[in-house]
Coordinates of C-alpha atoms in Angstrom, one line a residue:
Chain A
M24 CA 5.8 -21.3 22.7
L25 CA 5.1 -19.9 19.3
F26 CA 6.0 -16.5 20.6
K27 CA 9.3 -17.8 21.8
F28 CA 10.0 -19.3 18.3
A29 CA 9.1 -16.0 16.8
I30 CA 11.6 -14.2 19.0
L31 CA 14.2 -16.8 18.0
V32 CA 13.4 -16.1 14.3
V33 CA 13.6 -12.3 14.8
K34 CA 16.8 -12.5 16.8
S35 CA 18.3 -14.8 14.2
L36 CA 17.7 -12.2 11.5
G37 CA 19.4 -9.6 13.8
R38 CA 22.7 -11.5 13.9
N39 CA 23.9 -10.0 10.6
K40 CA 22.1 -6.7 10.5
V41 CA 23.9 -5.4 7.4
R42 CA 23.0 -8.5 5.4
T43 CA 19.4 -8.5 6.6
G44 CA 19.2 -4.8 6.0
L45 CA 20.6 -5.0 2.5
T46 CA 18.4 -8.0 1.6
S47 CA 15.3 -6.2 2.9
L48 CA 16.3 -3.1 1.0
G49 CA 16.7 -5.1 -2.2
V50 CA 13.3 -6.8 -1.8
M51 CA 11.7 -3.5 -0.7
V52 CA 12.8 -1.7 -3.9
L53 CA 11.8 -4.5 -6.1
V54 CA 8.4 -4.9 -4.4
A55 CA 7.9 -1.1 -4.8
I56 CA 8.6 -1.3 -8.5
F57 CA 6.5 -4.4 -8.8
S58 CA 3.5 -2.8 -7.1
V59 CA 3.7 0.4 -9.2
V60 CA 4.0 -1.6 -12.5
T61 CA 1.3 -4.1 -11.6
N62 CA -0.9 -1.2 -10.5
V63 CA -0.6 0.5 -13.8
T64 CA -1.2 -2.7 -15.8
S65 CA -4.1 -3.8 -13.6
V66 CA -5.8 -0.4 -14.1
V67 CA -5.4 -0.7 -17.8
K68 CA -6.6 -4.4 -17.8
S69 CA -9.6 -3.6 -15.6
K70 CA -10.7 -1.0 -18.0
V71 CA -10.6 -3.5 -20.8
N72 CA -12.4 -6.2 -18.7
A73 CA -15.2 -3.9 -17.7
Q74 CA -16.8 -4.4 -21.1
G75 CA -19.9 -6.4 -20.1
E76 CA -21.6 -3.5 -18.4
Q77 CA -20.9 -0.8 -20.9
T78 CA -23.9 1.2 -21.9
R79 CA -22.0 4.0 -23.7
L80 CA -21.5 4.4 -27.4
I81 CA -18.7 6.3 -29.1
V82 CA -19.8 7.7 -32.4
S83 CA -16.9 8.8 -34.7
E84 CA -16.3 9.3 -38.4
R85 CA -15.6 6.0 -40.1
W86 CA -12.7 6.6 -42.4
T87 CA -11.0 9.8 -41.3
M88 CA -8.5 10.5 -38.5
P89 CA -9.0 12.7 -36.7
S90 CA -12.6 12.0 -36.9
R91 CA -15.1 14.7 -37.8
V92 CA -18.7 14.0 -37.0
P93 CA -21.0 16.6 -38.4
L94 CA -23.0 18.4 -35.7
R95 CA -26.2 18.0 -37.8
Y96 CA -26.1 14.2 -37.0
I97 CA -26.5 15.0 -33.3
P98 CA -30.3 15.5 -33.2
E99 CA -30.9 12.3 -35.2
I100 CA -28.6 10.2 -32.9
A101 CA -29.8 11.8 -29.7
G102 CA -33.4 11.2 -30.7
Q103 CA -33.0 7.5 -31.0
D104 CA -35.1 5.3 -28.7
G105 CA -33.1 4.3 -25.6
V106 CA -30.7 7.3 -25.6
A107 CA -30.5 8.6 -22.0
D108 CA -27.9 11.3 -22.5
W109 CA -25.2 12.5 -24.8
T110 CA -22.2 14.8 -25.1
T111 CA -19.7 15.9 -27.7
M112 CA -15.9 15.7 -27.5
N113 CA -13.3 17.7 -29.3
F114 CA -9.7 16.9 -28.5
L115 CA -7.3 19.8 -28.4
M116 CA -3.6 19.3 -28.3
G117 CA -1.3 22.2 -27.4
F118 CA 1.6 23.6 -25.5
L119 CA 1.3 25.7 -22.4
D120 CA 4.2 28.0 -23.1
E121 CA 6.4 29.1 -25.9
S122 CA 9.2 26.7 -25.0
R123 CA 6.9 24.0 -26.6
R124 CA 8.7 21.4 -24.5
R125 CA 7.3 17.9 -24.1
D126 CA 6.5 18.5 -20.4
R127 CA 4.6 21.6 -21.3
Q128 CA 2.3 19.7 -23.6
A129 CA -1.4 19.4 -22.6
I130 CA -4.5 17.7 -23.9
A131 CA -7.9 19.2 -23.5
I132 CA -11.4 17.9 -24.0
A133 CA -13.9 20.4 -25.2
T134 CA -17.3 19.1 -24.2
R135 CA -20.9 20.0 -23.2
P136 CA -20.8 21.7 -19.8
D137 CA -24.2 20.9 -18.5
N138 CA -23.7 17.2 -18.1
L139 CA -19.9 17.1 -17.6
R140 CA -20.1 15.2 -14.3
E141 CA -22.5 12.6 -15.6
M142 CA -20.7 11.9 -18.9
H143 CA -17.1 12.1 -17.9
E144 CA -15.6 9.7 -15.4
G145 CA -12.6 12.0 -14.8
A146 CA -14.9 14.9 -13.8
R147 CA -17.2 12.9 -11.5
G148 CA -15.5 14.0 -8.2
I149 CA -15.4 17.7 -9.0
D150 CA -16.8 19.9 -6.3
D151 CA -20.0 22.0 -6.7
D152 CA -18.3 25.4 -6.6
S153 CA -15.9 24.5 -9.4
Y154 CA -18.7 23.0 -11.4
D155 CA -20.9 26.0 -11.0
A156 CA -18.0 28.2 -12.1
F157 CA -17.6 26.0 -15.1
L158 CA -21.2 26.4 -16.0
T159 CA -21.1 30.2 -15.5
R160 CA -17.9 31.1 -17.3
K161 CA -17.5 30.4 -20.9
D162 CA -13.6 30.3 -21.0
A163 CA -13.6 28.1 -17.9
A164 CA -11.1 25.2 -17.6
L165 CA -11.2 22.4 -15.1
V166 CA -7.6 21.4 -14.8
G167 CA -5.9 18.2 -13.7
P168 CA -3.7 18.3 -10.6
G169 CA -0.6 17.2 -12.5
L170 CA -0.9 20.0 -15.0
L171 CA -1.6 22.5 -12.2
K172 CA 1.5 21.5 -10.4
T173 CA 3.7 21.3 -13.5
M174 CA 2.8 24.8 -14.6
N175 CA 2.5 26.1 -11.1
Y176 CA -1.0 27.4 -11.9
Q177 CA -3.6 28.4 -9.3
V178 CA -7.4 28.5 -9.5
G179 CA -8.3 31.9 -11.0
D180 CA -5.2 32.0 -13.3
S181 CA -5.5 32.4 -17.0
F182 CA -3.4 30.5 -19.5
T183 CA -3.1 30.1 -23.2
L184 CA -3.1 26.7 -25.0
L185 CA -0.8 27.2 -28.0
A186 CA -2.1 25.2 -30.8
A187 CA -0.1 22.1 -31.8
R188 CA -2.4 20.9 -34.6
F189 CA -5.8 21.7 -36.1
P190 CA -7.3 24.1 -35.4
P191 CA -4.3 26.4 -35.6
I192 CA -5.6 28.8 -33.1
D193 CA -4.3 29.7 -29.6
I194 CA -7.0 29.7 -27.0
E195 CA -7.1 31.4 -23.7
F196 CA -8.7 29.7 -20.7
T197 CA -9.3 30.6 -17.0
I198 CA -8.9 28.0 -14.4
V199 CA -12.1 27.6 -12.3
G200 CA -11.4 24.3 -10.5
V201 CA -9.1 21.3 -10.1
L202 CA -10.1 17.8 -11.3
P203 CA -9.6 14.8 -9.0
P204 CA -6.5 12.7 -9.6
G205 CA -7.0 10.1 -12.3
E206 CA -7.0 9.8 -16.1
M207 CA -7.3 13.6 -16.7
S208 CA -4.5 14.5 -14.3
N209 CA -2.4 16.0 -16.9
G210 CA -5.2 17.5 -19.0
F211 CA -8.2 19.7 -18.7
F212 CA -11.9 20.0 -19.6
C213 CA -13.2 23.1 -21.4
R214 CA -16.6 24.1 -22.8
H215 CA -17.5 23.1 -26.4
D216 CA -19.4 26.3 -26.9
Y217 CA -16.3 28.4 -26.1
Y218 CA -14.2 26.1 -28.3
M219 CA -16.6 26.7 -31.2
E220 CA -16.5 30.5 -30.6
A221 CA -12.7 30.6 -30.3
T222 CA -11.9 28.4 -33.3
D223 CA -15.0 29.0 -35.4
D224 CA -15.1 25.3 -35.9
R225 CA -18.9 25.0 -35.8
D226 CA -19.6 22.1 -38.1
A227 CA -18.2 19.0 -36.6
V228 CA -16.9 17.4 -33.4
N229 CA -14.3 14.6 -33.0
C230 CA -16.8 12.3 -31.5
I231 CA -20.1 12.0 -29.8
L232 CA -20.5 10.0 -26.5
V233 CA -24.0 8.6 -26.0
E234 CA -25.4 7.0 -22.8
I235 CA -27.9 4.2 -23.5
E236 CA -30.5 2.7 -21.2
G237 CA -29.1 -0.8 -20.9
A238 CA -26.2 -2.7 -22.4
E239 CA -28.4 -4.8 -24.7
R240 CA -30.0 -1.8 -26.2
A241 CA -26.5 -0.2 -26.6
K242 CA -25.4 -3.1 -28.7
E243 CA -28.5 -3.0 -30.9
L244 CA -28.2 0.8 -31.3
A245 CA -24.5 0.5 -32.2
A246 CA -25.3 -2.0 -34.9
G247 CA -28.3 -0.1 -36.1
L248 CA -26.6 3.3 -36.3
T249 CA -23.6 1.9 -38.1
L250 CA -25.9 0.4 -40.7
D251 CA -28.0 3.6 -41.0
Y252 CA -25.0 5.8 -41.5
E253 CA -23.1 3.4 -43.7
N254 CA -24.0 5.1 -47.0
R255 CA -24.1 8.7 -45.8
Q256 CA -21.3 11.2 -46.2
P257 CA -19.5 11.1 -43.9
S258 CA -20.3 7.5 -42.8
L259 CA -20.0 6.7 -39.1
K260 CA -18.5 4.1 -36.9
V261 CA -20.5 3.4 -33.7
E262 CA -19.1 1.2 -31.0
T263 CA -19.5 0.7 -27.3
E264 CA -17.0 2.6 -25.2
S265 CA -15.6 -0.7 -23.9
A266 CA -15.0 -2.0 -27.5
G267 CA -13.1 1.2 -28.1
V268 CA -11.0 0.6 -25.0
A269 CA -10.5 -3.0 -26.0
R270 CA -9.4 -2.0 -29.5
F271 CA -6.9 0.5 -27.9
A272 CA -5.8 -2.2 -25.5
A273 CA -5.4 -4.7 -28.3
R274 CA -2.9 -2.4 -29.9
S275 CA -1.1 -2.1 -26.6
Q276 CA -1.3 -5.8 -25.9
A277 CA 2.3 -6.3 -26.9
V278 CA 3.4 -3.6 -24.5
L279 CA 1.3 -5.1 -21.7
Q280 CA 2.9 -8.5 -22.3
I281 CA 6.3 -7.0 -22.1
I282 CA 5.4 -5.3 -18.9
D283 CA 4.1 -8.7 -17.6
G284 CA 7.4 -10.2 -18.5
V285 CA 9.3 -7.5 -16.6
V286 CA 7.0 -8.2 -13.6
A287 CA 7.9 -11.9 -13.8
I288 CA 11.6 -11.0 -13.9
L289 CA 11.2 -8.8 -10.9
L290 CA 9.6 -11.6 -9.0
I291 CA 12.4 -14.0 -10.0
D292 CA 15.0 -11.4 -9.0
M293 CA 13.4 -11.0 -5.6
I294 CA 13.4 -14.8 -5.1
I295 CA 17.1 -15.0 -6.1
I296 CA 18.1 -12.2 -3.7
L297 CA 16.3 -13.7 -0.8
S298 CA 17.3 -17.2 -1.5
N299 CA 20.9 -16.2 -1.8
S300 CA 20.9 -14.3 1.4
I301 CA 19.1 -17.1 3.3
S302 CA 21.5 -19.7 1.8
I303 CA 24.5 -17.8 3.0
S304 CA 22.9 -17.5 6.5
V305 CA 22.2 -21.2 6.6
R306 CA 25.7 -22.1 5.5
E307 CA 27.1 -19.9 8.3
R308 CA 24.8 -21.5 10.8
R309 CA 25.3 -25.2 10.1
V310 CA 26.7 -25.7 13.5
E311 CA 23.9 -23.9 15.1
M312 CA 21.4 -26.1 13.2
A313 CA 23.2 -29.1 14.4
V314 CA 23.1 -27.9 17.9
L315 CA 19.4 -27.3 17.7
K316 CA 19.0 -30.9 16.4
V317 CA 21.1 -32.2 19.4
L318 CA 18.8 -30.2 21.7
G319 CA 15.8 -32.1 20.2
F320 CA 14.6 -29.8 17.4
Q321 CA 13.1 -31.8 14.6
P322 CA 14.0 -31.3 10.9
L323 CA 10.5 -29.8 10.5
H324 CA 11.3 -27.2 13.2
I325 CA 14.5 -26.2 11.5
T326 CA 12.7 -26.0 8.1
L327 CA 9.9 -23.8 9.6
M328 CA 12.4 -21.6 11.3
I329 CA 14.3 -20.9 8.0
I330 CA 11.1 -20.4 6.1
A331 CA 9.7 -18.1 8.8
E332 CA 12.9 -16.0 8.7
A333 CA 12.7 -15.6 4.9
M334 CA 8.9 -14.8 5.0
L335 CA 9.5 -12.3 7.7
V336 CA 12.2 -10.5 5.7
G337 CA 10.1 -10.7 2.5
G338 CA 6.8 -9.7 4.2
V339 CA 8.2 -6.7 6.1
A340 CA 10.2 -5.5 3.1
G341 CA 7.1 -5.9 0.9
L342 CA 5.0 -4.0 3.4
L343 CA 7.5 -1.2 3.6
G344 CA 8.2 -1.1 -0.1
T345 CA 4.5 -0.9 -1.1
G346 CA 3.7 1.3 1.9
M347 CA 6.3 3.7 0.7
V348 CA 4.8 3.8 -2.8
C349 CA 1.3 4.2 -1.3
G350 CA 2.5 7.0 0.9
L351 CA 4.2 8.7 -2.0
S352 CA 1.1 8.3 -4.1
Q353 CA -1.0 10.0 -1.3
L354 CA 1.5 12.7 -0.7
T355 CA 1.5 13.5 -4.5
I356 CA -2.2 13.5 -4.8
H357 CA -2.6 15.7 -1.7
E358 CA 0.1 18.0 -3.0
V359 CA 2.3 17.6 0.0
I360 CA 5.2 16.9 -2.3
P361 CA 5.8 18.7 -5.6
V362 CA 4.7 16.9 -8.8
M363 CA 7.6 16.3 -10.9
A364 CA 8.5 14.0 -13.8
W365 CA 9.3 11.0 -11.6
N366 CA 6.0 11.1 -9.6
K367 CA 3.6 12.6 -12.1
F368 CA 2.3 9.2 -13.1
L369 CA 1.0 8.6 -9.6
L370 CA -1.7 11.1 -10.2
Q371 CA -3.0 9.0 -13.1
F372 CA -2.3 5.7 -11.4
P373 CA -2.6 6.3 -7.7
V374 CA -1.6 3.3 -5.6
P375 CA -4.2 2.6 -3.0
W376 CA -3.3 1.8 0.7
S377 CA -4.8 -1.7 0.2
A378 CA -1.8 -2.4 -2.1
A379 CA 0.5 -2.4 1.0
I380 CA -1.3 -5.6 2.2
W381 CA -0.7 -7.2 -1.2
G382 CA 2.9 -6.0 -1.1
M383 CA 3.4 -7.8 2.2
L384 CA 1.8 -11.0 0.9
I385 CA 3.9 -10.9 -2.2
G386 CA 7.0 -10.3 -0.2
A387 CA 6.1 -13.2 2.2
G388 CA 5.3 -15.4 -0.8
V389 CA 8.7 -14.5 -2.3
G390 CA 10.3 -15.4 1.0
L391 CA 8.5 -18.7 1.1
T392 CA 9.6 -19.6 -2.4
G393 CA 13.1 -18.4 -2.0
S394 CA 13.6 -20.3 1.3
V395 CA 12.6 -23.7 0.0
I396 CA 16.1 -24.8 -1.1
P397 CA 18.0 -23.3 1.9
A398 CA 15.5 -24.7 4.3
S399 CA 15.8 -28.1 2.8
S400 CA 19.6 -27.9 3.1
A401 CA 19.3 -26.7 6.7
K402 CA 17.0 -29.5 7.8
S403 CA 19.2 -32.1 6.3
V404 CA 22.3 -31.0 8.3
K405 CA 23.8 -34.2 9.7
V406 CA 24.8 -33.6 13.3
S407 CA 27.7 -36.1 13.4
D408 CA 29.2 -34.8 10.2
V409 CA 29.1 -31.2 11.4
F410 CA 30.8 -32.0 14.8
S411 CA 33.3 -34.4 13.3
R412 CA 34.4 -31.5 11.0
I413 CA 34.8 -29.2 14.1
A414 CA 36.7 -31.9 15.9
Chain B
M15 CA 15.5 -54.0 36.6
S16 CA 19.1 -53.4 35.6
D17 CA 20.9 -50.4 37.1
A18 CA 22.6 -49.8 33.8
I19 CA 21.5 -46.5 32.2
V20 CA 23.6 -47.1 29.1
T21 CA 24.1 -50.5 27.5
V22 CA 26.1 -50.6 24.3
D23 CA 25.9 -54.1 22.9
N24 CA 28.5 -55.3 20.4
C25 CA 28.2 -52.2 18.3
T26 CA 30.1 -51.6 15.0
K27 CA 30.1 -48.4 13.0
T28 CA 31.4 -48.4 9.4
Y29 CA 31.6 -45.3 7.2
S30 CA 32.1 -45.4 3.4
R31 CA 34.5 -43.1 1.8
G32 CA 34.0 -43.7 -1.9
A33 CA 34.9 -47.3 -2.5
E34 CA 36.8 -47.5 0.8
R35 CA 35.0 -48.7 4.0
V36 CA 36.3 -47.5 7.3
E37 CA 35.4 -49.4 10.4
V38 CA 35.5 -46.9 13.2
L39 CA 34.0 -49.1 15.9
K40 CA 34.7 -52.8 15.8
G41 CA 32.3 -54.5 18.2
V42 CA 32.2 -52.3 21.2
S43 CA 30.2 -53.3 24.4
L44 CA 29.9 -51.0 27.4
Q45 CA 27.7 -50.5 30.4
I46 CA 27.3 -47.3 32.4
L47 CA 25.5 -47.5 35.7
R48 CA 23.0 -44.9 37.0
G49 CA 24.9 -42.1 38.8
E50 CA 28.3 -43.0 37.4
F51 CA 30.8 -40.5 36.1
V52 CA 32.6 -42.2 33.3
A53 CA 35.5 -40.8 31.3
L54 CA 36.0 -42.1 27.8
I55 CA 39.5 -41.6 26.8
G56 CA 41.7 -42.5 23.8
P57 CA 43.8 -41.0 21.1
S58 CA 42.4 -39.0 18.2
G59 CA 40.6 -41.1 15.6
S60 CA 40.2 -44.0 18.1
G61 CA 36.4 -43.8 17.8
K62 CA 35.4 -42.1 21.1
T63 CA 33.3 -39.4 19.5
T64 CA 31.6 -41.9 17.3
L65 CA 30.8 -44.0 20.4
L66 CA 29.5 -40.9 22.2
N67 CA 27.3 -40.0 19.2
L68 CA 25.8 -43.5 19.2
I69 CA 25.0 -43.2 22.9
A70 CA 23.6 -39.7 22.5
G71 CA 21.4 -40.8 19.6
L72 CA 23.2 -38.6 17.1
D73 CA 24.1 -41.5 14.9
Q74 CA 23.1 -45.1 14.4
P75 CA 25.3 -48.2 14.8
T76 CA 25.9 -50.3 11.7
T77 CA 25.3 -53.4 13.8
G78 CA 24.6 -53.9 17.5
R79 CA 22.3 -52.2 19.9
V80 CA 22.4 -49.1 22.1
I81 CA 20.0 -49.0 25.0
V82 CA 19.8 -45.8 27.0
A83 CA 17.4 -45.3 29.9
E84 CA 15.7 -48.6 29.0
R85 CA 15.0 -47.6 25.4
D86 CA 16.6 -49.2 22.4
I87 CA 17.6 -46.2 20.4
S88 CA 19.5 -48.0 17.7
R89 CA 16.5 -48.4 15.5
M90 CA 14.7 -45.1 16.0
D91 CA 14.3 -42.8 13.1
E92 CA 15.5 -39.2 13.1
S93 CA 12.3 -37.6 14.4
Q94 CA 12.0 -40.2 17.2
L95 CA 15.6 -39.6 18.2
A96 CA 15.1 -35.9 18.2
R97 CA 12.1 -36.2 20.5
W98 CA 13.9 -38.7 22.7
R99 CA 17.0 -36.5 23.0
T100 CA 15.0 -33.6 24.3
T101 CA 14.3 -35.3 27.6
A102 CA 16.8 -38.1 27.8
I103 CA 20.1 -36.6 26.9
G104 CA 21.9 -33.4 28.0
F105 CA 24.8 -32.5 25.7
V106 CA 27.8 -30.4 26.7
F107 CA 30.0 -29.3 23.8
Q108 CA 33.7 -28.5 23.8
F109 CA 33.1 -25.1 22.1
Y110 CA 29.9 -24.4 24.1
H111 CA 27.8 -23.9 20.9
L112 CA 25.5 -21.4 22.5
I113 CA 23.2 -19.4 20.2
P114 CA 25.0 -16.1 19.9
V115 CA 21.9 -13.9 19.5
L116 CA 20.1 -15.3 22.6
T117 CA 20.8 -14.4 26.2
A118 CA 22.0 -17.0 28.7
Y119 CA 18.4 -17.4 30.0
E120 CA 17.1 -17.9 26.4
N121 CA 19.8 -20.4 25.6
V122 CA 19.0 -22.5 28.6
E123 CA 15.3 -22.2 27.9
L124 CA 15.6 -23.4 24.3
P125 CA 15.2 -27.2 24.9
L126 CA 12.2 -26.5 27.1
L127 CA 10.3 -24.8 24.2
L128 CA 9.9 -28.3 22.7
L129 CA 8.1 -29.6 25.8
N130 CA 4.6 -29.1 26.7
M131 CA 5.2 -26.8 29.7
T132 CA 3.7 -23.6 31.1
A133 CA 5.8 -20.4 30.9
K134 CA 5.9 -20.3 34.7
R135 CA 7.2 -23.8 35.0
R136 CA 9.7 -23.2 32.3
R137 CA 11.0 -20.0 34.0
E138 CA 11.3 -21.9 37.3
Q139 CA 13.3 -24.6 35.7
V140 CA 15.6 -22.3 33.9
L141 CA 16.3 -20.2 36.9
T142 CA 16.9 -23.3 39.0
V143 CA 19.6 -24.6 36.7
L144 CA 21.2 -21.3 36.1
H145 CA 21.4 -20.9 39.9
L146 CA 22.9 -24.3 40.1
V147 CA 25.7 -23.4 37.8
G148 CA 26.2 -20.0 39.6
L149 CA 25.0 -17.8 36.8
Q150 CA 21.8 -16.3 38.3
H151 CA 23.4 -12.8 37.9
R152 CA 24.1 -13.3 34.1
L153 CA 20.6 -14.1 32.9
T154 CA 20.4 -11.3 30.3
H155 CA 24.0 -11.6 29.0
R156 CA 24.6 -12.9 25.6
P157 CA 27.4 -15.5 25.0
G158 CA 29.7 -12.8 23.6
Q159 CA 29.4 -11.0 26.9
L160 CA 30.4 -14.0 28.9
S161 CA 33.9 -15.6 29.6
G162 CA 34.7 -19.1 28.2
G163 CA 34.1 -20.6 31.6
E164 CA 30.7 -18.8 32.0
Q165 CA 29.7 -19.9 28.5
Q166 CA 30.4 -23.5 29.4
R167 CA 28.4 -23.1 32.6
V168 CA 25.5 -21.9 30.4
G169 CA 26.1 -25.0 28.2
I170 CA 25.9 -27.2 31.2
A171 CA 22.8 -25.5 32.5
R172 CA 21.2 -26.1 29.0
A173 CA 22.2 -29.7 29.2
L174 CA 20.6 -30.1 32.6
V175 CA 17.4 -28.1 32.2
T176 CA 15.2 -30.9 30.9
D177 CA 16.5 -33.1 33.8
P178 CA 17.9 -35.8 31.4
A179 CA 18.8 -39.3 32.3
L180 CA 22.3 -39.0 30.9
V181 CA 24.6 -36.0 30.5
V182 CA 27.1 -36.4 27.7
A183 CA 30.1 -34.1 27.6
D184 CA 32.4 -34.0 24.6
E185 CA 35.8 -32.5 25.8
P186 CA 33.9 -30.1 28.1
T187 CA 37.2 -28.5 29.2
G188 CA 39.0 -28.7 25.9
D189 CA 38.6 -25.0 25.2
L190 CA 39.4 -23.8 28.8
D191 CA 42.6 -23.5 30.7
G192 CA 43.8 -23.5 34.3
R193 CA 41.3 -22.3 36.9
K194 CA 38.3 -22.3 34.6
K195 CA 38.9 -25.9 33.6
E196 CA 39.0 -26.8 37.3
E197 CA 35.8 -24.9 38.0
I198 CA 33.9 -26.7 35.2
L199 CA 35.2 -30.1 36.4
D200 CA 34.2 -29.1 40.0
L201 CA 30.8 -28.2 38.7
L202 CA 30.4 -31.5 36.8
E203 CA 31.5 -33.5 39.8
N204 CA 29.1 -31.6 42.1
L205 CA 26.3 -32.2 39.8
Q206 CA 27.0 -35.9 39.6
R207 CA 27.2 -36.0 43.4
G208 CA 24.4 -33.6 44.3
L209 CA 21.9 -34.6 41.7
N210 CA 23.1 -38.2 41.1
K211 CA 23.5 -37.5 37.4
T212 CA 25.1 -40.0 35.1
I213 CA 27.8 -38.3 33.2
L214 CA 29.8 -39.7 30.2
M215 CA 32.7 -37.5 29.3
V216 CA 35.0 -37.8 26.4
T217 CA 38.4 -36.2 27.1
H218 CA 42.0 -36.1 26.1
D219 CA 43.0 -34.5 29.3
H220 CA 44.3 -36.5 32.2
V221 CA 43.2 -33.8 34.7
A222 CA 39.6 -34.1 33.5
A223 CA 39.8 -37.8 33.3
A224 CA 41.1 -38.0 36.9
R225 CA 37.8 -36.5 38.1
A226 CA 35.8 -39.4 36.7
H227 CA 34.8 -42.5 38.7
R228 CA 35.7 -44.8 36.0
L229 CA 38.0 -44.6 32.9
T230 CA 37.1 -46.4 29.7
R231 CA 39.8 -46.5 27.1
I232 CA 39.2 -46.9 23.4
S233 CA 41.8 -47.5 20.8
D234 CA 41.4 -48.3 17.1
G235 CA 37.7 -48.9 17.5
L236 CA 37.9 -51.3 20.4
L237 CA 37.4 -50.8 24.1
L238 CA 40.5 -51.9 26.0
E239 CA 40.1 -54.3 28.9
E240 CA 42.7 -53.1 31.4
R241 CA 43.5 -54.7 34.6
A242 CA 43.7 -51.7 36.9
D243 CA 42.6 -52.1 40.5
T244 CA 42.5 -48.4 41.2
K245 CA 41.6 -45.3 39.2
E246 CA 45.1 -44.1 39.6
E247 CA 46.5 -47.2 38.0
A248 CA 44.1 -46.8 35.1
L249 CA 45.1 -43.1 34.7
A250 CA 48.7 -44.1 34.7
L251 CA 48.0 -46.6 31.9
A252 CA 46.0 -44.1 29.9
F253 CA 48.3 -41.1 30.3
P254 CA 51.8 -42.4 30.7
D255 CA 53.3 -39.0 29.9
A256 CA 51.3 -37.4 32.7
K257 CA 52.5 -40.1 35.0
I258 CA 56.1 -39.2 34.1
R259 CA 55.4 -35.6 34.7
G260 CA 53.8 -36.5 38.0
N261 CA 57.0 -38.3 39.1
D262 CA 59.2 -35.4 38.3

């Protein structure tokens, strides 16, 4: 019997295909935007919320931007009790061609090559061959897929990073491998030793990243090192990586709140679109509702039927909308479609397939909310009133 | 046990239009016996559809009682009435009111979905009534693909499919003309004879009324007690214009 009701619901939606199609399309687009936006914000928020387990310290210069941490500090810091590993980071900003256009801009991290995969999340999935090449070749660059696509580079190509700020030196690199999609999608890793050689900047790094054995020890060490280096020149700021992310996130809190507001507006929009469409449909079918009541359908049956119609439209549109974004995301990551300005962000914030299920549930939820008023109006159709009007 | 399938006992029905109160039925009493084919006739606004709605459980009387198939339906709530209607009443509408997106078969099957019935039994029942109305070859056609007469046959099949105690028809030929009207009236008559169905038909049409066993006339909210020994005399009283035409 439920199956027959389902058929009735599906067929009812088919009576005005244009309206159902347009409503679905509207919800589909909104769910797609919704899923992309919430995916980006949830990635940012999850980074912030992952604080509790952080065992990494970022050591930077206390008062100067960009930070300059003397290399002579490294043996002292690395020799502390509880330090499991460490690396250095220098951030290079530059352009990839003389046009110096914004989309030709790139950021590079010059770092220790021997523990790249251990110390940098963005390099964790790099394959062995690329990594071996990175260890072997001094001018090696491991390039993000977005950057590779934008510049139409291939592994083996050489390119020059034209300096945008300090140090004012153009540096040539050779691509030895491609990074997995993620945070470094539009950047690249290079070797710190090569950076020093190329720039003659041998005294300091922008920051030191230190891996500590245990979160508790990391907190102790952060406090201890800050105190130890307070009166030295230059003095240092030591904080857990999560605290750094949180500080960054706090600055962008207002932006995240605005985005949350936009997401809420999207949801309300979807509810209005669906509610409007279902209301029109109910108004057109008042006689039909009355007939169903004459045949013995209870007000609850009518209510459920209307709600089911709205949930079906919302759910299917949600599944298709998010599925489309997930598909685009996968096609972009696997380089089936070219990376351009409109889809470049998908490399940094890939939408997982599981999001399609969420999209469907959100769509169905929107359908449920949007159909409450029309369903209540449908169930209260008074048979004698409807037929007296026809007569 | 009484043989009356419908007993309307001193029913009134009053509607409020703002401050104004309109008394549509002013103490109507009526009995319809099992297997009778009764035509309810009267001018527009006389209260015949209101009376039909009370008998079909689509509305409640302001005062009085309505007993159909031995159940007092005048005090049932909306849910109880809906459940009761599924099996007790078959309704035939003037404008058929079939669900346009469903096939003839699915339209007829609709009331059975509310009953606890196996799919096989449901299918048998639907096919039986569609055969009865002569539409066994139109199972998969949608209302838009059927003629007016055929749509009304589907409507009649839908009314019969739950084997109700009473079939209520509101102007069943009002949207049909000529031969199609005759066909529908033949069908209703045959159903009444063959299946011993009780039929209450509201009509304006003397041709349709002439097919009924008994005429009941309502005017200004009151049933008229008319002294007519034969149905022909009653018809002549009810449709004087038709009588004049008949004499021409």
